[in-house]
CSV table of C-alpha atoms and ligand atoms in Angstrom, one decimal:
chain,number,residue,atom,x,y,z
A,1,UNK,CA,-16.2,-2.4,26.9
A,2,UNK,CA,-14.4,-5.6,27.9
A,3,UNK,CA,-14.7,-8.7,25.7
A,4,UNK,CA,-18.3,-9.2,24.7
A,5,UNK,CA,-20.4,-12.0,23.4
A,6,UNK,CA,-20.1,-10.5,19.9
A,7,UNK,CA,-16.3,-10.4,20.1
A,8,UNK,CA,-16.3,-14.1,21.1
A,9,UNK,CA,-18.7,-15.1,18.4
A,10,UNK,CA,-16.7,-13.3,15.6
A,11,UNK,CA,-13.3,-14.6,16.9
A,12,UNK,CA,-14.6,-18.1,17.0
A,13,UNK,CA,-16.1,-17.9,13.5
A,14,UNK,CA,-12.9,-16.5,12.1
A,15,UNK,CA,-10.7,-19.3,13.4
A,16,UNK,CA,-13.1,-22.2,13.1
A,17,UNK,CA,-14.4,-21.5,9.6
A,18,UNK,CA,-10.9,-20.8,8.2
A,19,UNK,CA,-12.9,-18.9,5.5
A,20,UNK,CA,-10.5,-16.0,5.1
A,21,UNK,CA,-7.7,-18.3,4.2
A,22,UNK,CA,-9.9,-20.4,1.8
A,23,UNK,CA,-11.2,-17.2,0.1
A,24,UNK,CA,-7.6,-16.1,-0.4
A,25,UNK,CA,-6.9,-19.3,-2.1
A,26,UNK,CA,-9.8,-18.7,-4.5
A,27,UNK,CA,-8.9,-15.0,-5.1
A,28,UNK,CA,-5.2,-15.7,-5.9
A,29,UNK,CA,-6.2,-18.4,-8.3
A,30,UNK,CA,-7.6,-15.6,-10.5
A,31,UNK,CA,-4.1,-14.4,-11.4
A,32,UNK,CA,-2.8,-10.8,-11.4
A,33,UNK,CA,-5.3,-8.1,-10.6
A,34,UNK,CA,-3.4,-5.3,-12.3
A,35,UNK,CA,-5.5,-2.5,-13.7
A,36,UNK,CA,-6.7,-3.3,-17.2
A,37,UNK,CA,-6.2,-7.0,-17.0
A,38,UNK,CA,-8.9,-9.7,-17.1
A,39,UNK,CA,-7.8,-10.6,-13.6
A,40,UNK,CA,-8.8,-7.1,-12.4
A,41,UNK,CA,-12.4,-7.7,-13.8
A,42,UNK,CA,-12.5,-11.2,-12.3
A,43,UNK,CA,-11.5,-9.8,-8.9
A,44,UNK,CA,-14.2,-7.2,-9.1
A,45,UNK,CA,-16.8,-10.0,-9.8
A,46,UNK,CA,-15.4,-12.0,-7.0
A,47,UNK,CA,-15.7,-9.1,-4.5
A,48,UNK,CA,-19.2,-8.2,-5.7
A,49,UNK,CA,-20.3,-11.8,-5.4
A,50,UNK,CA,-18.9,-12.1,-1.9
A,51,UNK,CA,-20.5,-8.9,-0.7
A,52,UNK,CA,-23.9,-9.9,-2.1
A,53,UNK,CA,-23.6,-13.3,-0.5
A,54,UNK,CA,-23.1,-11.5,2.7
A,55,UNK,CA,-26.4,-9.8,2.3
A,56,UNK,CA,-25.0,-6.4,1.3
A,57,UNK,CA,-25.7,-4.3,-1.8
A,58,UNK,CA,-22.4,-3.3,-3.3
A,59,UNK,CA,-21.9,-0.5,-5.9
A,60,UNK,CA,-18.9,0.4,-8.0
A,61,UNK,CA,-17.8,4.0,-7.9
A,62,UNK,CA,-16.1,4.4,-11.3
A,63,UNK,CA,-13.3,6.6,-12.2
A,64,UNK,CA,-11.0,7.0,-15.2
A,65,UNK,CA,-7.2,6.9,-14.7
A,66,UNK,CA,-4.0,6.6,-16.6
A,67,UNK,CA,-3.4,2.9,-16.9
A,68,UNK,CA,-0.1,1.3,-18.0
A,69,UNK,CA,0.8,-1.7,-20.1
A,70,UNK,CA,4.1,-3.3,-20.0
A,71,UNK,CA,6.0,-4.0,-23.2
A,72,UNK,CA,9.4,-5.5,-23.5
A,73,UNK,CA,12.5,-4.4,-21.6
A,74,UNK,CA,16.2,-5.3,-21.9
A,75,UNK,CA,19.3,-4.2,-20.1
A,76,UNK,CA,22.8,-5.2,-21.1
A,77,UNK,CA,26.2,-4.2,-19.8
A,78,UNK,CA,28.3,-2.9,-22.7
A,79,UNK,CA,31.5,-2.1,-20.9
A,80,UNK,CA,33.8,-3.2,-19.4
A,81,UNK,CA,32.2,-6.6,-20.3
A,82,UNK,CA,29.2,-7.4,-22.4
A,83,UNK,CA,26.5,-9.2,-20.6
A,84,UNK,CA,22.6,-9.3,-20.5
A,85,UNK,CA,20.8,-8.7,-17.2
A,86,UNK,CA,17.2,-9.5,-16.2
A,87,UNK,CA,14.9,-6.5,-15.9
A,88,UNK,CA,11.3,-5.4,-16.1
A,89,UNK,CA,10.0,-1.8,-16.4
A,90,UNK,CA,8.6,-0.1,-13.3
A,91,UNK,CA,4.9,0.7,-13.7
A,92,UNK,CA,4.1,4.0,-15.3
A,93,UNK,CA,7.6,4.3,-16.8
A,94,UNK,CA,7.9,5.6,-20.3
A,95,UNK,CA,9.5,3.8,-23.2
A,96,UNK,CA,13.1,4.5,-24.1
A,97,UNK,CA,13.6,6.4,-27.4
A,98,UNK,CA,13.8,4.0,-30.4
A,99,UNK,CA,17.1,2.3,-30.3
A,100,UNK,CA,17.3,2.6,-26.5
A,101,UNK,CA,19.7,4.6,-24.4
A,102,UNK,CA,23.3,4.2,-23.3
A,103,UNK,CA,24.8,5.5,-20.2
A,104,UNK,CA,27.1,5.1,-17.3
A,105,UNK,CA,25.9,3.7,-14.1
A,106,UNK,CA,26.0,5.7,-10.9
A,107,UNK,CA,25.4,3.5,-7.8
A,108,UNK,CA,23.7,5.4,-5.0
A,109,UNK,CA,23.4,2.6,-2.5
A,110,UNK,CA,20.0,2.5,-0.8
A,111,UNK,CA,19.1,5.9,-2.4
A,112,UNK,CA,18.7,7.6,1.0
A,113,UNK,CA,18.3,11.4,1.0
A,114,UNK,CA,22.0,11.6,2.3
A,115,UNK,CA,23.3,9.4,-0.6
A,116,UNK,CA,21.4,11.5,-3.2
A,117,UNK,CA,22.7,14.7,-1.6
A,118,UNK,CA,26.2,13.5,-1.5
A,119,UNK,CA,26.2,12.7,-5.3
A,120,UNK,CA,23.9,15.4,-6.4
A,121,UNK,CA,26.3,16.9,-8.9
A,122,UNK,CA,27.3,13.6,-10.4
A,123,UNK,CA,23.8,12.5,-11.3
A,124,UNK,CA,23.1,14.5,-14.5
A,125,UNK,CA,23.0,12.2,-17.6
A,126,UNK,CA,23.9,9.1,-15.6
A,127,UNK,CA,21.8,6.0,-15.1
A,128,UNK,CA,21.1,5.8,-11.4
A,129,UNK,CA,21.1,2.5,-9.6
A,130,UNK,CA,19.6,2.2,-6.1
A,131,UNK,CA,18.4,-0.7,-3.9
A,132,UNK,CA,14.8,-1.2,-2.7
A,133,UNK,CA,15.9,-1.0,1.0
A,134,UNK,CA,14.6,1.7,3.3
A,135,UNK,CA,17.0,1.6,6.3
A,136,UNK,CA,15.1,2.8,9.3
A,137,UNK,CA,17.9,5.0,10.8
A,138,UNK,CA,18.4,7.0,7.6
A,139,UNK,CA,14.8,7.2,6.4
A,140,UNK,CA,12.4,9.3,8.5
A,141,UNK,CA,9.6,9.1,7.6
A,142,UNK,CA,10.2,5.7,5.8
A,143,UNK,CA,8.7,7.3,2.7
A,144,UNK,CA,12.0,9.3,2.3
A,145,UNK,CA,13.3,6.0,1.0
A,146,UNK,CA,10.2,4.9,-1.0
A,147,UNK,CA,10.9,3.9,-4.6
A,148,UNK,CA,8.8,6.9,-5.9
A,149,UNK,CA,10.8,9.3,-3.7
A,150,UNK,CA,14.1,7.8,-5.0
A,151,UNK,CA,12.8,8.0,-8.6
A,152,UNK,CA,11.7,11.7,-8.0
A,153,UNK,CA,15.1,12.6,-6.7
A,154,UNK,CA,16.8,10.9,-9.7
A,155,UNK,CA,14.5,12.8,-12.1
A,156,UNK,CA,15.0,16.1,-10.3
A,157,UNK,CA,18.8,15.8,-10.4
A,158,UNK,CA,18.8,15.0,-14.1
A,159,UNK,CA,19.3,11.2,-14.3
A,160,UNK,CA,18.8,9.6,-17.7
A,161,UNK,CA,17.3,6.4,-16.4
A,162,UNK,CA,16.5,4.7,-13.1
A,163,UNK,CA,17.5,1.1,-12.1
A,164,UNK,CA,15.8,-0.3,-9.0
A,165,UNK,CA,17.5,-3.3,-7.5
A,166,UNK,CA,15.7,-5.7,-5.2
A,167,UNK,CA,17.6,-5.7,-1.9
A,168,UNK,CA,16.7,-9.3,-1.3
A,169,UNK,CA,18.1,-12.4,-3.1
A,170,UNK,CA,16.0,-14.8,-5.3
A,171,UNK,CA,16.4,-13.5,-8.9
A,172,UNK,CA,13.2,-11.5,-8.3
A,173,UNK,CA,12.6,-8.1,-9.8
A,174,UNK,CA,10.5,-6.0,-7.3
A,175,UNK,CA,7.8,-4.2,-9.2
A,176,UNK,CA,6.5,-0.8,-8.3
A,177,UNK,CA,5.2,2.5,-9.7
A,178,UNK,CA,7.0,5.7,-10.7
A,179,UNK,CA,4.4,8.5,-10.5
A,180,UNK,CA,0.7,9.0,-9.7
A,181,UNK,CA,-1.7,9.0,-12.6
A,182,UNK,CA,0.8,10.2,-15.1
A,183,UNK,CA,3.7,8.9,-17.1
A,184,UNK,CA,7.1,8.9,-15.5
A,185,UNK,CA,9.7,11.3,-16.9
A,186,UNK,CA,12.6,8.9,-17.4
A,187,UNK,CA,12.8,5.1,-18.2
A,188,UNK,CA,12.9,2.9,-15.1
A,189,UNK,CA,13.5,-0.8,-14.7
A,190,UNK,CA,13.7,-3.1,-11.7
A,191,UNK,CA,16.4,-5.8,-11.5
A,192,UNK,CA,16.9,-8.7,-9.2
A,193,UNK,CA,19.4,-8.5,-6.3
A,194,UNK,CA,21.8,-10.8,-8.0
A,195,UNK,CA,22.1,-8.7,-11.2
A,196,UNK,CA,22.5,-5.5,-9.1
A,197,UNK,CA,25.4,-7.3,-7.4
A,198,UNK,CA,26.9,-7.9,-10.8
A,199,UNK,CA,26.8,-4.2,-11.5
A,200,UNK,CA,28.2,-3.3,-8.1
A,201,UNK,CA,31.1,-5.7,-8.5
A,202,UNK,CA,32.0,-4.3,-11.9
A,203,UNK,CA,31.8,-0.8,-10.5
A,204,UNK,CA,34.5,-1.6,-8.0
A,205,UNK,CA,37.0,-1.8,-10.9
A,206,UNK,CA,35.9,1.3,-12.8
A,207,UNK,CA,33.1,2.8,-14.9
A,208,UNK,CA,30.3,0.6,-16.1
A,209,UNK,CA,28.1,1.3,-19.2
A,210,UNK,CA,24.8,-0.2,-20.0
A,211,UNK,CA,22.3,-0.2,-22.9
A,212,UNK,CA,18.6,0.0,-21.9
A,213,UNK,CA,15.6,-0.5,-24.1
A,214,UNK,CA,12.0,-0.5,-23.0
A,215,UNK,CA,8.6,-0.2,-24.6
A,216,UNK,CA,5.5,0.6,-22.5
A,217,UNK,CA,2.1,2.1,-23.1
A,218,UNK,CA,0.1,4.5,-21.0
A,219,UNK,CA,-3.6,4.7,-21.8
A,220,UNK,CA,-6.9,5.9,-20.2
A,221,UNK,CA,-8.8,3.2,-18.5
A,222,UNK,CA,-12.0,3.1,-16.4
A,223,UNK,CA,-12.2,1.0,-13.2
A,224,UNK,CA,-13.7,1.6,-9.8
A,225,UNK,CA,-13.7,1.3,-6.1
A,226,UNK,CA,-16.3,-1.2,-4.7
A,227,UNK,CA,-18.4,0.1,-1.8
A,228,UNK,CA,-20.9,-1.6,0.4
A,229,UNK,CA,-22.5,-0.4,3.6
A,230,UNK,CA,-23.9,-1.9,6.8
A,231,UNK,CA,-26.1,0.8,8.2
A,232,UNK,CA,-25.7,2.0,11.8
A,233,UNK,CA,-28.3,3.5,14.1
A,234,UNK,CA,-26.7,7.0,13.5
A,235,UNK,CA,-26.4,7.2,9.7
A,236,UNK,CA,-24.5,10.5,9.8
A,237,UNK,CA,-21.4,8.8,11.1
A,238,UNK,CA,-19.3,6.3,9.3
A,239,UNK,CA,-16.4,4.0,10.0
A,240,UNK,CA,-14.7,3.1,6.8
A,241,UNK,CA,-12.8,-0.1,6.5
A,242,UNK,CA,-10.8,-0.5,3.3
A,243,UNK,CA,-8.3,-2.7,1.4
A,244,UNK,CA,-7.0,-2.4,-2.1
A,245,UNK,CA,-7.8,-5.2,-4.5
A,246,UNK,CA,-5.3,-4.6,-7.3
A,247,UNK,CA,-1.9,-6.2,-7.5
A,248,UNK,CA,1.1,-5.6,-9.8
A,249,UNK,CA,1.1,-7.3,-13.2
A,250,UNK,CA,4.0,-9.7,-12.2
A,251,UNK,CA,2.2,-11.0,-9.1
A,252,UNK,CA,-1.0,-12.5,-7.8
A,253,UNK,CA,-0.5,-10.3,-4.7
A,254,UNK,CA,-1.4,-12.9,-2.1
A,255,UNK,CA,0.0,-10.9,0.8
A,256,UNK,CA,-0.2,-7.5,-1.0
A,257,UNK,CA,-3.1,-7.3,-0.9
A,258,UNK,CA,-5.2,-10.5,-1.2
A,259,UNK,CA,-4.9,-10.7,2.6
A,260,UNK,CA,-6.5,-7.3,3.1
A,261,UNK,CA,-9.3,-8.1,0.6
A,262,UNK,CA,-10.4,-11.3,2.2
A,263,UNK,CA,-10.1,-9.8,5.7
A,264,UNK,CA,-12.5,-6.9,4.7
A,265,UNK,CA,-14.8,-9.4,3.0
A,266,UNK,CA,-14.9,-11.6,6.1
A,267,UNK,CA,-15.6,-8.6,8.4
A,268,UNK,CA,-18.5,-7.6,6.0
A,269,UNK,CA,-19.9,-11.1,6.1
A,270,UNK,CA,-19.6,-11.7,9.8
A,271,UNK,CA,-21.0,-8.3,10.8
A,272,UNK,CA,-23.8,-8.5,8.3
A,273,UNK,CA,-24.8,-12.1,9.3
A,274,UNK,CA,-24.5,-11.3,13.0
A,275,UNK,CA,-27.6,-9.1,12.7
A,276,UNK,CA,-26.3,-6.6,15.2
A,277,UNK,CA,-26.7,-2.9,14.6
A,278,UNK,CA,-23.9,-0.7,15.8
A,279,UNK,CA,-24.0,3.0,16.2
A,280,UNK,CA,-22.0,4.0,13.1
A,281,UNK,CA,-22.5,2.9,9.6
A,282,UNK,CA,-19.7,0.6,8.5
A,283,UNK,CA,-18.6,1.3,4.9
A,284,UNK,CA,-16.5,-1.4,3.3
A,285,UNK,CA,-14.4,-0.1,0.4
A,286,UNK,CA,-12.3,-2.2,-1.8
A,287,UNK,CA,-10.0,0.2,-3.6
A,288,UNK,CA,-8.7,-0.1,-7.2
A,289,UNK,CA,-5.3,1.0,-8.5
A,290,UNK,CA,-3.4,1.3,-5.2
A,291,UNK,CA,-0.2,-0.1,-6.7
A,292,UNK,CA,0.0,2.9,-9.1
A,293,UNK,CA,0.4,5.3,-6.2
A,294,UNK,CA,-2.9,5.1,-4.4
A,295,UNK,CA,-5.0,6.2,-7.3
A,296,UNK,CA,-8.3,4.6,-6.3
A,297,UNK,CA,-8.2,5.9,-2.7
A,298,UNK,CA,-7.3,9.3,-4.0
A,299,UNK,CA,-10.3,9.3,-6.3
A,300,UNK,CA,-12.4,8.1,-3.4
A,301,UNK,CA,-11.3,11.0,-1.2
A,302,UNK,CA,-11.7,13.5,-4.1
A,303,UNK,CA,-15.2,12.3,-4.8
A,304,UNK,CA,-16.3,12.5,-1.2
A,305,UNK,CA,-14.5,15.8,-0.3
A,306,UNK,CA,-17.7,17.5,0.9
A,307,UNK,CA,-18.5,14.6,3.3
A,308,UNK,CA,-15.2,13.6,4.7
A,309,UNK,CA,-16.1,14.8,8.2
A,310,UNK,CA,-18.7,12.0,8.3
A,311,UNK,CA,-15.9,9.5,8.4
A,312,UNK,CA,-14.9,9.1,12.1
A,313,UNK,CA,-12.2,6.6,11.3
A,314,UNK,CA,-10.6,5.0,8.2
A,315,UNK,CA,-9.2,1.6,8.9
A,316,UNK,CA,-6.8,0.4,6.2
A,317,UNK,CA,-5.9,-3.2,5.8
A,318,UNK,CA,-3.0,-3.8,3.5
A,319,UNK,CA,-0.3,-6.5,3.3
A,320,UNK,CA,-0.9,-8.2,6.6
A,321,UNK,CA,0.3,-11.7,5.7
A,322,UNK,CA,3.4,-11.5,8.0
A,323,UNK,CA,3.6,-13.6,11.1
A,324,UNK,CA,2.9,-12.3,14.5
A,325,UNK,CA,1.2,-9.5,16.3
A,326,UNK,CA,-0.6,-6.5,14.8
A,327,UNK,CA,-1.0,-2.9,15.7
A,328,UNK,CA,-2.3,0.3,13.9
A,329,UNK,CA,-0.4,3.2,12.5
A,330,UNK,CA,-2.4,6.3,13.2
A,331,UNK,CA,-0.3,8.6,11.1
A,332,UNK,CA,0.2,11.4,13.6
A,333,UNK,CA,-3.4,11.7,14.7
A,334,UNK,CA,-3.1,11.6,18.5
A,335,UNK,CA,-6.8,11.1,19.2
A,336,UNK,CA,-6.9,8.1,16.8
A,337,UNK,CA,-3.8,6.7,18.6
A,338,UNK,CA,-5.6,7.1,22.0
A,339,UNK,CA,-8.6,5.2,20.6
A,340,UNK,CA,-6.4,2.3,19.4
A,341,UNK,CA,-4.5,2.1,22.7
A,342,UNK,CA,-7.9,2.0,24.5
A,343,UNK,CA,-9.0,-0.9,22.2
A,344,UNK,CA,-5.7,-2.7,23.1
A,345,UNK,CA,-6.4,-2.4,26.8
A,346,UNK,CA,-10.0,-3.4,26.3
A,347,UNK,CA,-9.2,-6.6,24.5
A,348,UNK,CA,-6.0,-7.3,26.5
A,349,UNK,CA,-3.8,-7.2,23.5
A,350,UNK,CA,-0.5,-5.3,23.5
A,351,UNK,CA,-0.2,-2.5,20.9
A,352,UNK,CA,2.2,0.4,20.7
A,353,UNK,CA,1.7,3.0,18.0
A,354,UNK,CA,4.5,3.0,15.4
A,355,UNK,CA,6.0,6.1,13.8
A,356,UNK,CA,3.8,7.3,11.0
A,357,UNK,CA,4.6,5.5,7.7
A,358,UNK,CA,2.0,7.3,5.5
A,359,UNK,CA,1.9,4.2,3.2
A,360,UNK,CA,-0.6,3.1,0.6
A,361,UNK,CA,-4.2,4.1,0.7
A,362,UNK,CA,-3.8,5.7,4.2
A,363,UNK,CA,-2.0,8.7,2.7
A,364,UNK,CA,-5.0,10.0,0.6
A,365,UNK,CA,-7.2,9.9,3.7
A,366,UNK,CA,-4.5,11.6,6.0
A,367,UNK,CA,-4.1,14.3,3.3
A,368,UNK,CA,-7.9,14.7,3.4
A,369,UNK,CA,-7.8,15.2,7.2
A,370,UNK,CA,-9.5,11.9,7.9
A,371,UNK,CA,-8.4,10.0,11.1
A,372,UNK,CA,-6.7,6.9,9.9
A,373,UNK,CA,-5.6,3.6,11.5
A,374,UNK,CA,-3.6,1.4,9.2
A,375,UNK,CA,-2.9,-2.2,10.3
A,376,UNK,CA,0.8,-3.0,10.7
A,377,UNK,CA,2.9,-5.8,12.0
A,378,UNK,CA,4.3,-5.5,15.5
A,379,UNK,CA,6.9,-7.3,17.6
A,380,UNK,CA,4.7,-7.5,20.7
A,381,UNK,CA,2.8,-10.5,22.1
A,382,UNK,CA,1.0,-12.4,19.3
A,383,UNK,CA,-2.3,-14.3,19.9
A,384,UNK,CA,-0.9,-17.5,18.4
A,385,UNK,CA,2.7,-17.1,19.8
A,386,UNK,CA,4.4,-16.3,16.5
A,387,UNK,CA,7.1,-13.8,16.1
A,388,UNK,CA,7.1,-11.1,13.4
A,389,UNK,CA,10.5,-11.5,11.7
A,390,UNK,CA,10.2,-8.6,9.3
A,391,UNK,CA,12.5,-5.6,9.9
A,392,UNK,CA,10.0,-3.5,8.0
A,393,UNK,CA,12.9,-2.1,5.9
A,394,UNK,CA,12.0,-4.1,2.8
A,395,UNK,CA,8.9,-5.7,1.2
A,396,UNK,CA,9.9,-9.3,1.5
A,397,UNK,CA,8.0,-11.1,-1.2
A,398,UNK,CA,5.8,-8.1,-1.8
A,399,UNK,CA,5.7,-6.8,-5.4
A,400,UNK,CA,7.5,-9.9,-6.7
A,401,UNK,CA,6.2,-12.9,-8.6
A,402,UNK,CA,6.7,-14.9,-5.4
A,403,UNK,CA,4.0,-13.1,-3.5
A,404,UNK,CA,1.8,-16.2,-3.8
A,405,UNK,CA,-0.8,-18.0,-1.7
A,406,UNK,CA,1.7,-20.4,-0.2
A,407,UNK,CA,3.5,-17.5,1.5
A,408,UNK,CA,0.5,-16.7,3.7
A,409,UNK,CA,0.1,-18.4,7.1
A,410,UNK,CA,-3.4,-19.2,8.2
A,411,UNK,CA,-2.8,-18.1,11.7
A,412,UNK,CA,-1.3,-14.8,10.5
A,413,UNK,CA,-4.5,-14.1,8.6
A,414,UNK,CA,-6.7,-15.2,11.5
A,415,UNK,CA,-4.8,-12.9,13.9
A,416,UNK,CA,-5.2,-9.9,11.6
A,417,UNK,CA,-8.9,-10.6,11.0
A,418,UNK,CA,-9.6,-11.0,14.8
A,419,UNK,CA,-7.8,-7.8,15.7
A,420,UNK,CA,-9.4,-6.0,12.8
A,421,UNK,CA,-12.9,-7.2,13.8
A,422,UNK,CA,-12.5,-6.3,17.5
A,423,UNK,CA,-11.2,-2.9,16.6
A,424,UNK,CA,-13.9,-2.3,14.0
A,425,UNK,CA,-16.7,-3.1,16.4
A,426,UNK,CA,-15.3,-0.7,19.0
A,427,UNK,CA,-14.8,2.1,16.4
A,428,UNK,CA,-18.4,1.6,15.0
A,429,UNK,CA,-20.0,1.5,18.5
A,430,UNK,CA,-17.9,4.1,20.3
A,431,UNK,CA,-20.2,6.4,22.3
A,432,UNK,CA,-18.4,9.6,21.3
A,433,UNK,CA,-16.5,10.6,18.3
A,434,UNK,CA,-13.0,9.1,18.9
A,435,UNK,CA,-11.1,11.3,16.5
A,436,UNK,CA,-11.8,14.5,14.7
A,437,UNK,CA,-11.4,15.6,11.1
A,438,UNK,CA,-8.3,17.8,10.6
A,439,UNK,CA,-8.3,21.1,8.8
A,440,UNK,CA,-5.9,21.7,5.9
A,441,UNK,CA,-3.6,23.7,8.2
A,442,UNK,CA,-3.5,20.8,10.7
A,443,UNK,CA,-2.7,18.3,8.0
A,444,UNK,CA,0.0,20.6,6.7
A,445,UNK,CA,1.5,20.7,10.2
A,446,UNK,CA,1.6,16.9,10.4
A,447,UNK,CA,3.2,16.7,7.0
A,448,UNK,CA,5.8,19.3,7.9
A,449,UNK,CA,6.6,17.9,11.4
A,450,UNK,CA,7.1,14.4,10.0
A,451,UNK,CA,9.2,15.5,6.9
A,452,UNK,CA,6.4,14.2,4.6
A,453,UNK,CA,6.3,17.6,2.8
A,454,UNK,CA,9.7,17.0,1.3
A,455,UNK,CA,8.7,13.5,0.3
A,456,UNK,CA,5.6,14.7,-1.4
A,457,UNK,CA,7.4,17.3,-3.4
A,458,UNK,CA,9.9,14.8,-4.8
A,459,UNK,CA,7.1,12.3,-5.5
A,460,UNK,CA,5.0,15.2,-6.9
A,461,UNK,CA,2.1,13.6,-5.0
A,462,UNK,CA,-0.8,14.0,-5.2
A,463,UNK,CA,-1.8,14.4,-8.8
A,464,UNK,CA,-5.5,14.0,-7.7
A,465,UNK,CA,-6.9,16.6,-5.3
A,466,UNK,CA,-7.3,15.1,-1.9
A,467,UNK,CA,-6.8,18.2,0.2
A,468,UNK,CA,-9.5,19.3,2.6
A,469,UNK,CA,-11.3,22.5,1.6
A,470,UNK,CA,-10.3,25.5,3.7
B,1,ZN,ZN1,-0.6,-3.0,-0.9
């Protein structure tokens, strides 16, 4: 279908009301939304209130997971000079033994598979230092150079501790998790670019020793995914649109993923208030605990394992604050890709399908065999004429304390909301099933062909069962 009256109405409302942007201002004012913090509870209330105001009847699907609380962390160079560095623990990392640990640094560059392989035999009992960068040429799929894969390799090769250096300047440690729903095996801290550069400079002259102390606490915690539905005329078929609402504890997560939360809330409000009834039921899901390795989405997939074939498409919206055009990553599902390209043609918007990234909450659904389209930045023609400047090899402000409201551009949010709305309408109203649920064997083939099987084994992911039944 070409542009319809409904498309025009929603697009106009998104831009003219500027509501997504103003709701993001309010959401980020609540502070961090890390699991177990008051901000997490406040965000849940915020989301419930918004969905109710939109005329929907949200519920919380609770689950218990292993939460994590940061204690103190300190890192000092002990030789050849003595000097303190800035650090914070990575989420899920254990405490060091009392009195801390001492060790020699081994710098493995960007921690690509090749770099780990080259130094495999030197890793045992060393403290491994890697950057946060995932260079495109050397990391296929990009998850080969995800922090958790680097951590998994360091653990597997016998490292004593893991230092994760931000590849971007600004004295900002880049937070992140170590494992899914269980404690990491070795202590892990993240340090700013500048302090990583200090270590790299010292290493040029010879061995560098450090002392690391960290105290952290893992504890069971109950939270939940927030779910609301807009019924379709065919209640057996669902399009699920989701965004995670948690952030790291050092961040208000404006881009990651305040942008996704307010976009999904805006879609819920606009479609509910429009009064239209599309074919499929639209299920809005705001996921908890994504930042601890997609825990909330994994519990969602696990809980609904017997009904995953009702979900004709999962549309994930995460970290869309960057300038410029949007597209969707369909994670190796060719029929989902065809659908997205049809939408692009329909709305006269350029989209090409990127290589599968298997990032964030998408992965749990892909592993469950559910066709997935995850919104991503693209270099093509943007609605508002802005260029996407990100290389995609690093997180930018993401996972740092600088991921704040001021970093999000109104027009970037508007563009994302418009493209999400027009795509969602077409997914919900598509006359036939646009993509089919995959079997376990088909999912395995996708994982094997893309190299994700290796990644998952290093990550030891998933800890929560998200595989389709045979
Ligand atoms: Zn995110």
